[in-house]
PDB file of C-alpha atoms in Angstrom:
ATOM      1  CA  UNK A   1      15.761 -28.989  34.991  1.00  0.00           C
ATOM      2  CA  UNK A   2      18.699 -26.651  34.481  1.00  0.00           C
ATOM      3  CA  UNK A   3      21.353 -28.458  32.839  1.00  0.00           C
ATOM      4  CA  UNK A   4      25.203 -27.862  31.823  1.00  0.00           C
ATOM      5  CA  UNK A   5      27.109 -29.933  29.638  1.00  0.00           C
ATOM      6  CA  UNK A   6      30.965 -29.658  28.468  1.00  0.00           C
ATOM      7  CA  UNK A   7      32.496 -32.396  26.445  1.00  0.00           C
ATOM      8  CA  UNK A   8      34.183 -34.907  29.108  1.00  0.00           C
ATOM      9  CA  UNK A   9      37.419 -35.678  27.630  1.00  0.00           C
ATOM     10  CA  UNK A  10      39.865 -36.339  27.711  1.00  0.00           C
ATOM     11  CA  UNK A  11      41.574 -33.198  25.931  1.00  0.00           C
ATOM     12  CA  UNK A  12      45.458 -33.544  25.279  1.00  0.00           C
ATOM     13  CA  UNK A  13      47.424 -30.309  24.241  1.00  0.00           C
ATOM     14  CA  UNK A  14      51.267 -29.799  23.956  1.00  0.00           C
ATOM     15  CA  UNK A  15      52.827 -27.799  26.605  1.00  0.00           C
ATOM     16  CA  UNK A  16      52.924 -24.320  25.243  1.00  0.00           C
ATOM     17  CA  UNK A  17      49.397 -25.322  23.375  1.00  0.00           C
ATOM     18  CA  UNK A  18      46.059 -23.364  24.133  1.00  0.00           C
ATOM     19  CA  UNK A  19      43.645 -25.133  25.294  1.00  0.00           C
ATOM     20  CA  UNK A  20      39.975 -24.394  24.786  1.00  0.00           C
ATOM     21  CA  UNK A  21      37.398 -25.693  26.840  1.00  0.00           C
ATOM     22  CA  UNK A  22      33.340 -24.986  26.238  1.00  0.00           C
ATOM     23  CA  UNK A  23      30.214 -25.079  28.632  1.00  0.00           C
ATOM     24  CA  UNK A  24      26.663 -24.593  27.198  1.00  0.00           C
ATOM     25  CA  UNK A  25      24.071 -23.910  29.660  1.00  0.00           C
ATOM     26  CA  UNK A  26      20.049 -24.665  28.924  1.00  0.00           C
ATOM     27  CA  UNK A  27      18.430 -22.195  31.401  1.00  0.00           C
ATOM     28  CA  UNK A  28      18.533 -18.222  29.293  1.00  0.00           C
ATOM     29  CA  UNK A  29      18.265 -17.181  32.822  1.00  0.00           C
ATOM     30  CA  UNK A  30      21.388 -17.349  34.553  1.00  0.00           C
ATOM     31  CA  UNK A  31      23.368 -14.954  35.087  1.00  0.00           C
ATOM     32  CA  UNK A  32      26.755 -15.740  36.612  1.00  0.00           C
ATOM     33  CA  UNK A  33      29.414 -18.482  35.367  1.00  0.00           C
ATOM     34  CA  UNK A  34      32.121 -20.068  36.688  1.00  0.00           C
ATOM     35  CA  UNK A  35      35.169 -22.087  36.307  1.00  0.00           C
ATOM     36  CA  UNK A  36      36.688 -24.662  38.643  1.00  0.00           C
ATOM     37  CA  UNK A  37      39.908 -26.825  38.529  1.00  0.00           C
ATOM     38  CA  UNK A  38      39.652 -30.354  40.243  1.00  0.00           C
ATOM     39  CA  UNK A  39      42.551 -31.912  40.328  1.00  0.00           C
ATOM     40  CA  UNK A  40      42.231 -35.915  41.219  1.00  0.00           C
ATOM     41  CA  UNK A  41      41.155 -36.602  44.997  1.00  0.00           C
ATOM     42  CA  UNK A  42      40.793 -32.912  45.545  1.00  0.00           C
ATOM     43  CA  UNK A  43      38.157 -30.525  45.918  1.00  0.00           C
ATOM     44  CA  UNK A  44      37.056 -27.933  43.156  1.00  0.00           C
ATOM     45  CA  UNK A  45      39.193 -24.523  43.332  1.00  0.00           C
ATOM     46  CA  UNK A  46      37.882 -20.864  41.641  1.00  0.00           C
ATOM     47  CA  UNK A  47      39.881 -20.369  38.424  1.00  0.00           C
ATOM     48  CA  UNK A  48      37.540 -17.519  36.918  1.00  0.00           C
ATOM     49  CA  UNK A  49      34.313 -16.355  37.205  1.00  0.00           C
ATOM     50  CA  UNK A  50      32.304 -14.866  34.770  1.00  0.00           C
ATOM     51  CA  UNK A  51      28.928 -12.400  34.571  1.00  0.00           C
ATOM     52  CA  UNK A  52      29.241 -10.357  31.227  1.00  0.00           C
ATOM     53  CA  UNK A  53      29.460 -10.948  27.871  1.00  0.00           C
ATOM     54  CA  UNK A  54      32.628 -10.878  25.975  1.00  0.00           C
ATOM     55  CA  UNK A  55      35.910 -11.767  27.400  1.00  0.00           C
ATOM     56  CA  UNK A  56      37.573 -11.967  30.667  1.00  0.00           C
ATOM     57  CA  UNK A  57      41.662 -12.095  31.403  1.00  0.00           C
ATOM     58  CA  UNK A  58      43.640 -13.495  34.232  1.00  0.00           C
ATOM     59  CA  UNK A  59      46.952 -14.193  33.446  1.00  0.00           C
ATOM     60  CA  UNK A  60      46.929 -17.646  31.661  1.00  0.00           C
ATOM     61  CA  UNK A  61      42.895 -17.860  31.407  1.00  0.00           C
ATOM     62  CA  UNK A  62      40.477 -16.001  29.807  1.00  0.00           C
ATOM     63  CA  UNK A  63      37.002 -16.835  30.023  1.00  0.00           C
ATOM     64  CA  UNK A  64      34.563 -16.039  27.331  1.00  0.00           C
ATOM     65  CA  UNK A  65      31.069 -15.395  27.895  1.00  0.00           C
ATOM     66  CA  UNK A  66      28.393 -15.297  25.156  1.00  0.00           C
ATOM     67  CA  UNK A  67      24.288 -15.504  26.435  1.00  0.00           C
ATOM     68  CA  UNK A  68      22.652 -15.486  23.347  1.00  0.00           C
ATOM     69  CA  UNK A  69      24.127 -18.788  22.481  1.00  0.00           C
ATOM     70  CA  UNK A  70      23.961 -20.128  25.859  1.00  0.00           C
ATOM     71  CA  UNK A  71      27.715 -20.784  25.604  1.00  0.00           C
ATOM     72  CA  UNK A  72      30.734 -20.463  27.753  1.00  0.00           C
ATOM     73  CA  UNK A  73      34.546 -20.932  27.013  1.00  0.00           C
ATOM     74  CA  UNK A  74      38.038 -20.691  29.229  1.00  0.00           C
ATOM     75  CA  UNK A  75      41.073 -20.648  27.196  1.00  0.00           C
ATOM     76  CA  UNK A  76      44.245 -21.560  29.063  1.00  0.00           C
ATOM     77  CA  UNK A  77      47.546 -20.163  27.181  1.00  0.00           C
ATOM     78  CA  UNK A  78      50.463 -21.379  27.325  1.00  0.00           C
ATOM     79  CA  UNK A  79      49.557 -24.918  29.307  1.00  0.00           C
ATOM     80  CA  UNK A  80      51.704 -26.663  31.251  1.00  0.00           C
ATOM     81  CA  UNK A  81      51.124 -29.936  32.890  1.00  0.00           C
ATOM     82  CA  UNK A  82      50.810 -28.693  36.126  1.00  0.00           C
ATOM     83  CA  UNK A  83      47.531 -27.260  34.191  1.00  0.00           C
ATOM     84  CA  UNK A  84      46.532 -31.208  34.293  1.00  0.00           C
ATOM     85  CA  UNK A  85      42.947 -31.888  35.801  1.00  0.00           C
ATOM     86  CA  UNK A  86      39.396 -31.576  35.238  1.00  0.00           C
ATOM     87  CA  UNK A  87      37.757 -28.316  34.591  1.00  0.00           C
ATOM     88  CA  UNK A  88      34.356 -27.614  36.224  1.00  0.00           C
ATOM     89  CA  UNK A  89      31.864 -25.183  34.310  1.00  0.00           C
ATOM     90  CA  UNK A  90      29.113 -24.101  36.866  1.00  0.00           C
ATOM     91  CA  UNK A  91      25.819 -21.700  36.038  1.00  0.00           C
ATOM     92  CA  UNK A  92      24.193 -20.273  39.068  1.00  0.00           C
ATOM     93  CA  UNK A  93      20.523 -20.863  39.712  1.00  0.00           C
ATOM     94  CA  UNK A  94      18.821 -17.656  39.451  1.00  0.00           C
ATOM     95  CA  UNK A  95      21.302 -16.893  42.643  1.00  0.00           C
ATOM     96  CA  UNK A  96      20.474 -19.976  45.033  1.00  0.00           C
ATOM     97  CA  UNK A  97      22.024 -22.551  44.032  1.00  0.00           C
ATOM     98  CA  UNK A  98      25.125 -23.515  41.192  1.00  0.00           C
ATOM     99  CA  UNK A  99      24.764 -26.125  38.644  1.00  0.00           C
ATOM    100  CA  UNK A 100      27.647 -28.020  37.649  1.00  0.00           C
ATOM    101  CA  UNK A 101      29.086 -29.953  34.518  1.00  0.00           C
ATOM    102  CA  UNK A 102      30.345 -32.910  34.480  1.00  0.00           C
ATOM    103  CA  UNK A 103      33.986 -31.870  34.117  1.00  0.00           C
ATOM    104  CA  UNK A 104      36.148 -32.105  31.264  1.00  0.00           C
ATOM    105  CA  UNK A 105      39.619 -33.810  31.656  1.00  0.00           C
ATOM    106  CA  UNK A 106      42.767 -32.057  30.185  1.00  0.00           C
ATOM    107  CA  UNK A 107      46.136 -33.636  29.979  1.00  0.00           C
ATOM    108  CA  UNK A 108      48.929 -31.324  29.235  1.00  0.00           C
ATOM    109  CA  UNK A 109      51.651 -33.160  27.421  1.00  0.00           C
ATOM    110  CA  UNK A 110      55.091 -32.563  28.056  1.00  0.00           C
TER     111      UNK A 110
ATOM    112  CA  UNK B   1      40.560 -15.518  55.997  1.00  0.00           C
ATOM    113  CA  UNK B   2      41.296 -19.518  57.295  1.00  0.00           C
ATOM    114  CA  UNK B   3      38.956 -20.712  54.191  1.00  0.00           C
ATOM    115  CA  UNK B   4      36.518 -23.871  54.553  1.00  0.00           C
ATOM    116  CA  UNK B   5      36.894 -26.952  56.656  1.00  0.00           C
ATOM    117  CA  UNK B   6      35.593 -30.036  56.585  1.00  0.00           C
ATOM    118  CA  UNK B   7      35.778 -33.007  58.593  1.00  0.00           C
ATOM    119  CA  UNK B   8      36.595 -35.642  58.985  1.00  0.00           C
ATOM    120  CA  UNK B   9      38.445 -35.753  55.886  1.00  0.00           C
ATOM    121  CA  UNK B  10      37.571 -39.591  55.061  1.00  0.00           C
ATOM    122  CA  UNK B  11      35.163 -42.131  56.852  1.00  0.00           C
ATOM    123  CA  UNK B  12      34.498 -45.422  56.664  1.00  0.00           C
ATOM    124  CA  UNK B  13      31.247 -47.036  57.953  1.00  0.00           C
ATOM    125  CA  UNK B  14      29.333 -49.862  57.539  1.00  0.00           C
ATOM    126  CA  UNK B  15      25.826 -49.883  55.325  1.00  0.00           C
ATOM    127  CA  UNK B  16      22.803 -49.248  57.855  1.00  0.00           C
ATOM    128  CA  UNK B  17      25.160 -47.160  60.448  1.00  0.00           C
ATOM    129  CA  UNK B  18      24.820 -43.066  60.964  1.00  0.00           C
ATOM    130  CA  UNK B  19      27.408 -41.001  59.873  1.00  0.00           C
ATOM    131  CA  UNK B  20      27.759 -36.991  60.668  1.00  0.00           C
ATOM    132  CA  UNK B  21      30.194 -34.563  58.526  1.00  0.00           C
ATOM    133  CA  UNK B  22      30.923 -31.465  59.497  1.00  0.00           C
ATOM    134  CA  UNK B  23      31.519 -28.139  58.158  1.00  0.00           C
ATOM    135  CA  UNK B  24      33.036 -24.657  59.008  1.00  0.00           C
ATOM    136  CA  UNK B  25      32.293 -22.007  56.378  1.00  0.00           C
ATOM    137  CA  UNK B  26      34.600 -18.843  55.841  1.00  0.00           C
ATOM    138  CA  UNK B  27      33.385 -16.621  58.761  1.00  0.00           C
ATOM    139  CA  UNK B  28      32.228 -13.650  56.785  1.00  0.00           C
ATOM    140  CA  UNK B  29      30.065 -15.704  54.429  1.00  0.00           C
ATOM    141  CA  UNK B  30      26.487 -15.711  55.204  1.00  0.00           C
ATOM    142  CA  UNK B  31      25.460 -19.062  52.549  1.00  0.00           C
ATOM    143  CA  UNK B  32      26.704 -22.264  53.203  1.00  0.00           C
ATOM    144  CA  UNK B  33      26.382 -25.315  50.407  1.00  0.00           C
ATOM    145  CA  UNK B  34      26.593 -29.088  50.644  1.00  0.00           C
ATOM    146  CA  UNK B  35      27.504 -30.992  47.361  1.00  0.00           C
ATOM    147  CA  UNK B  36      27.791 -34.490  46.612  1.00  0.00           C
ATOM    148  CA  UNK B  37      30.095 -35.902  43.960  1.00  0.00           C
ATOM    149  CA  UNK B  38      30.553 -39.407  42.962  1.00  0.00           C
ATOM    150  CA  UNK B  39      33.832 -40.154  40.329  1.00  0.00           C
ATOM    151  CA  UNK B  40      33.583 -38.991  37.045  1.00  0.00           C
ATOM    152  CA  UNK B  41      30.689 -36.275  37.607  1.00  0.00           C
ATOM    153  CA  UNK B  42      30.625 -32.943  38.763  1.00  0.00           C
ATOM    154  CA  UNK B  43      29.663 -31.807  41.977  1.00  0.00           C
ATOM    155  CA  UNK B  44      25.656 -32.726  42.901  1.00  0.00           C
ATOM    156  CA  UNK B  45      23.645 -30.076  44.621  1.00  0.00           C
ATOM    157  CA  UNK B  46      22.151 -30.952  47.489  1.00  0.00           C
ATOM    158  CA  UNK B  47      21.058 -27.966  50.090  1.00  0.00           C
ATOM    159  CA  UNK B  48      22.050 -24.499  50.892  1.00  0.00           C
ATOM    160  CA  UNK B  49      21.691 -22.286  54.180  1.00  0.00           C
ATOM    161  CA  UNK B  50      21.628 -18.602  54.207  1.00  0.00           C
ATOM    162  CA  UNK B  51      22.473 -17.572  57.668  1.00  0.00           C
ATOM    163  CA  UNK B  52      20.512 -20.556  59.651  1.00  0.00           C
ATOM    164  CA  UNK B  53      17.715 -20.712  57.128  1.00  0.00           C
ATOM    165  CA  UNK B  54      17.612 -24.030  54.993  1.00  0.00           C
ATOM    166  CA  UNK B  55      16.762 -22.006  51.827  1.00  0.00           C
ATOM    167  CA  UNK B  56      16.814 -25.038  49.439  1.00  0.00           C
ATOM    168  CA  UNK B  57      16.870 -28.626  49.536  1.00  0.00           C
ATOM    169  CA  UNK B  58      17.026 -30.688  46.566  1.00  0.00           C
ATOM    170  CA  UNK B  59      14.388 -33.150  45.387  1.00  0.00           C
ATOM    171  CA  UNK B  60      17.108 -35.495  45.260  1.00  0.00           C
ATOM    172  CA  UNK B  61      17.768 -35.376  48.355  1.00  0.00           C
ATOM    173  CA  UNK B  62      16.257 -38.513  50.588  1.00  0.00           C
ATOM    174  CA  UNK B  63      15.110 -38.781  53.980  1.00  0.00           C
ATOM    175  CA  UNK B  64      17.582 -40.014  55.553  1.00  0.00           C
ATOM    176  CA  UNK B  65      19.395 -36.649  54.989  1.00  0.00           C
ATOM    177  CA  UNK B  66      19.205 -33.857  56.781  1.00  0.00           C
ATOM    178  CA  UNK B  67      21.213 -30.982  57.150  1.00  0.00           C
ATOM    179  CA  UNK B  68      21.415 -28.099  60.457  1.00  0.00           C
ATOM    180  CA  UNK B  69      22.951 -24.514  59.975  1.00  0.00           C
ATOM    181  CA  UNK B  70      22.362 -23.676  64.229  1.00  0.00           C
ATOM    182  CA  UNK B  71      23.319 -19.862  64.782  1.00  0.00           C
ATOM    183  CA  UNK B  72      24.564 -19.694  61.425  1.00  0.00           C
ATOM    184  CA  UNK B  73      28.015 -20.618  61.933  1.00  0.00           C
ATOM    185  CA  UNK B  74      28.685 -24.416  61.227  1.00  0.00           C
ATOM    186  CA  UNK B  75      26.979 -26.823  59.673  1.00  0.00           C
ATOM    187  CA  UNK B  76      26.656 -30.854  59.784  1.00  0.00           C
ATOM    188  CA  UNK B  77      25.134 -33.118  57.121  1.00  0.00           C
ATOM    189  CA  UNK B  78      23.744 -36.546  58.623  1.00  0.00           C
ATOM    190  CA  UNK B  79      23.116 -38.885  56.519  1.00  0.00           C
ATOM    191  CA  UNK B  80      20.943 -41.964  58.020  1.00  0.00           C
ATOM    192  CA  UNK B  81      20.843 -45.905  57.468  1.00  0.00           C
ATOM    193  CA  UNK B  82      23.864 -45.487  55.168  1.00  0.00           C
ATOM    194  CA  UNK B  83      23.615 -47.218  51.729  1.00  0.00           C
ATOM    195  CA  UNK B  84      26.229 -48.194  49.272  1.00  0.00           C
ATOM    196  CA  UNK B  85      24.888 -45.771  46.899  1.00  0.00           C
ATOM    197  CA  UNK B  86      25.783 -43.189  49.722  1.00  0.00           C
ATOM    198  CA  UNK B  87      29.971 -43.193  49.034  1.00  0.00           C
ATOM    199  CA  UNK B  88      31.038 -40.323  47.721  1.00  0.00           C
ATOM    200  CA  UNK B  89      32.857 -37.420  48.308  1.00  0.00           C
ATOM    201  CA  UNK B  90      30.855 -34.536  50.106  1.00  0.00           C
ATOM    202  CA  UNK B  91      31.490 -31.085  49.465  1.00  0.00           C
ATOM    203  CA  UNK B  92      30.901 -28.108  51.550  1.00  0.00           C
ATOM    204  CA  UNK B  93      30.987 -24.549  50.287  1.00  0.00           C
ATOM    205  CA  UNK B  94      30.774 -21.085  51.272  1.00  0.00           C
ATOM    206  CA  UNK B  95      30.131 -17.701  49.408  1.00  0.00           C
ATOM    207  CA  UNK B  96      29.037 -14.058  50.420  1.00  0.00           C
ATOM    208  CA  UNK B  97      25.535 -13.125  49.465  1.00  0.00           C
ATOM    209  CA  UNK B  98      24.651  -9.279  49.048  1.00  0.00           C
ATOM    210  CA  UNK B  99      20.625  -9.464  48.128  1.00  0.00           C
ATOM    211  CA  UNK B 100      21.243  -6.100  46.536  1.00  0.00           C
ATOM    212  CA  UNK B 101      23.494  -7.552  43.604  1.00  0.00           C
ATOM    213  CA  UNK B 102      22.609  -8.556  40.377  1.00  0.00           C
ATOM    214  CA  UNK B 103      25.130 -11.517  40.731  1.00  0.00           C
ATOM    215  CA  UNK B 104      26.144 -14.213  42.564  1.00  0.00           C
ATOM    216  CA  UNK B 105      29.772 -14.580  43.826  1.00  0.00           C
ATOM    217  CA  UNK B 106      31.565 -18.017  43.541  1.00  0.00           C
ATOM    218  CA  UNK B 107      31.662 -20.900  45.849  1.00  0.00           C
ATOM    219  CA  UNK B 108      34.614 -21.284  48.044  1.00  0.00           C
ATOM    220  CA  UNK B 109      35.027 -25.229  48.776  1.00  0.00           C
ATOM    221  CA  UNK B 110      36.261 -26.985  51.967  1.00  0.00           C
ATOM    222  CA  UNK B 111      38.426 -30.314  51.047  1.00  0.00           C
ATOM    223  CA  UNK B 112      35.930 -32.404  50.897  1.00  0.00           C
ATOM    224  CA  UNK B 113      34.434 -35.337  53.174  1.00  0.00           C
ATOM    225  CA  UNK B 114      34.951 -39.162  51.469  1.00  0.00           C
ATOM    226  CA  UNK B 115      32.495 -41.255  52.468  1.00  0.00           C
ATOM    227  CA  UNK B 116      32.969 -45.406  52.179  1.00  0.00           C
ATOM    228  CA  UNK B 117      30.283 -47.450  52.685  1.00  0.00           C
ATOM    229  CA  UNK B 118      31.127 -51.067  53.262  1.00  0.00           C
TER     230      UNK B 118
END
């Protein structure tokens, strides 16, 4: 059973903090990774998405990516607390399905 | 691009009734996903169509589930004899599968269908 875990939360920053959020994935397997922001109520939107090792930019958010240690990390500079929600690491399933985390909660303090 | 759609957005129905969600993927994406996620957790596989084909179906997944893809367009999820344990909030997704890639891409959700069962 493929599993993904990340640390539930909640995480509290400043505003202007980086945030660091981690995923570790059991199956050596899989090769694609993604991040999702939930906010409360709503449904799951793309922030990143992942496939290589090393690092990945967008603007705020860089995900981090490293398969021999089964581990993945988004960093979110500069937070704000519009950057408030839960943060969804998923793993695909040797592309069929996507296996998700449980979500970890961030709270961006003003 | 008009993204995913779901409805209805909530419903409310009472334990033992049948309840039917549907769900219209992006119209250039050939998969089409239903989740289920219950508070505090993340999103719960359940099946997955590429084109009509029910590829997958998770062992979770009872009985009184079932799931149609017709044409490959839309998609419904009925879920049968409702339970208690059925409330949640269903997801559908969407994504673009090329068979010749050595990667997936990324879901692209609908809003959501809340289910209450009383």
């Amino acid at each position: 059973q493929k599993e993904v875990e990340q640390n539930s939360g909640p995480l509290s920053v400043p505003e202007g903090a980086i945030a660091s959020l981690n995923c570790t994935y059991s199956d050596r397997g899989s090769q694609s990774f993604f991040w999702y922001r939930q906010y409360s109520g709503k449904s799951p939107e793309l922030i990143m998405f992942i496939y290589s090792n090393g690092d990945k930019e967008d603007g705020r958010f860089t995900a981090q990516l490293n398969k021999a240690s089964q581990y993945v990390s988004l960093l979110i500079r500069d937070s704000q607390p519009s950057d408030s929600a839960t943060y969804l690491c998923a793993v695909d399933n040797y592309g069929q399905n996507f296996v998700f985390g449980p979500g970890t909660r961030l709270s961006v303090l003003p | 691009d008009t993204g995913v759609s779901q409805n209805p957005r909530h419903k409310i129905t009472k334990r033992g009734q049948n309840v039917t969600f549907r769900c219209d993927p992006i119209s250039e994406h050939n998969r089409l996903y239903w989740y289920r996620q219950t508070l505090g957790q993340g999103p719960e596989f359940l099946t997955y169509f590429q084109n009509e084909a029910q590829l997958e179906k998770s062992r979770l997944l009872s009985d009184r589930f079932s799931a149609e893809r017709p044409k490959g367009s839309f998609s419904t999820l009925e879920i049968q004899r409702t339970e208690q344990g059925d409330s949640a909030m269903y997801l559908c997704a969407s994504s673009l599968w090329d068979s010749l890639g050595p990667v997936i891409s990324p879901l692209h959700f609908g809003n959501g269908t809340r289910l209450t069962v009383t």
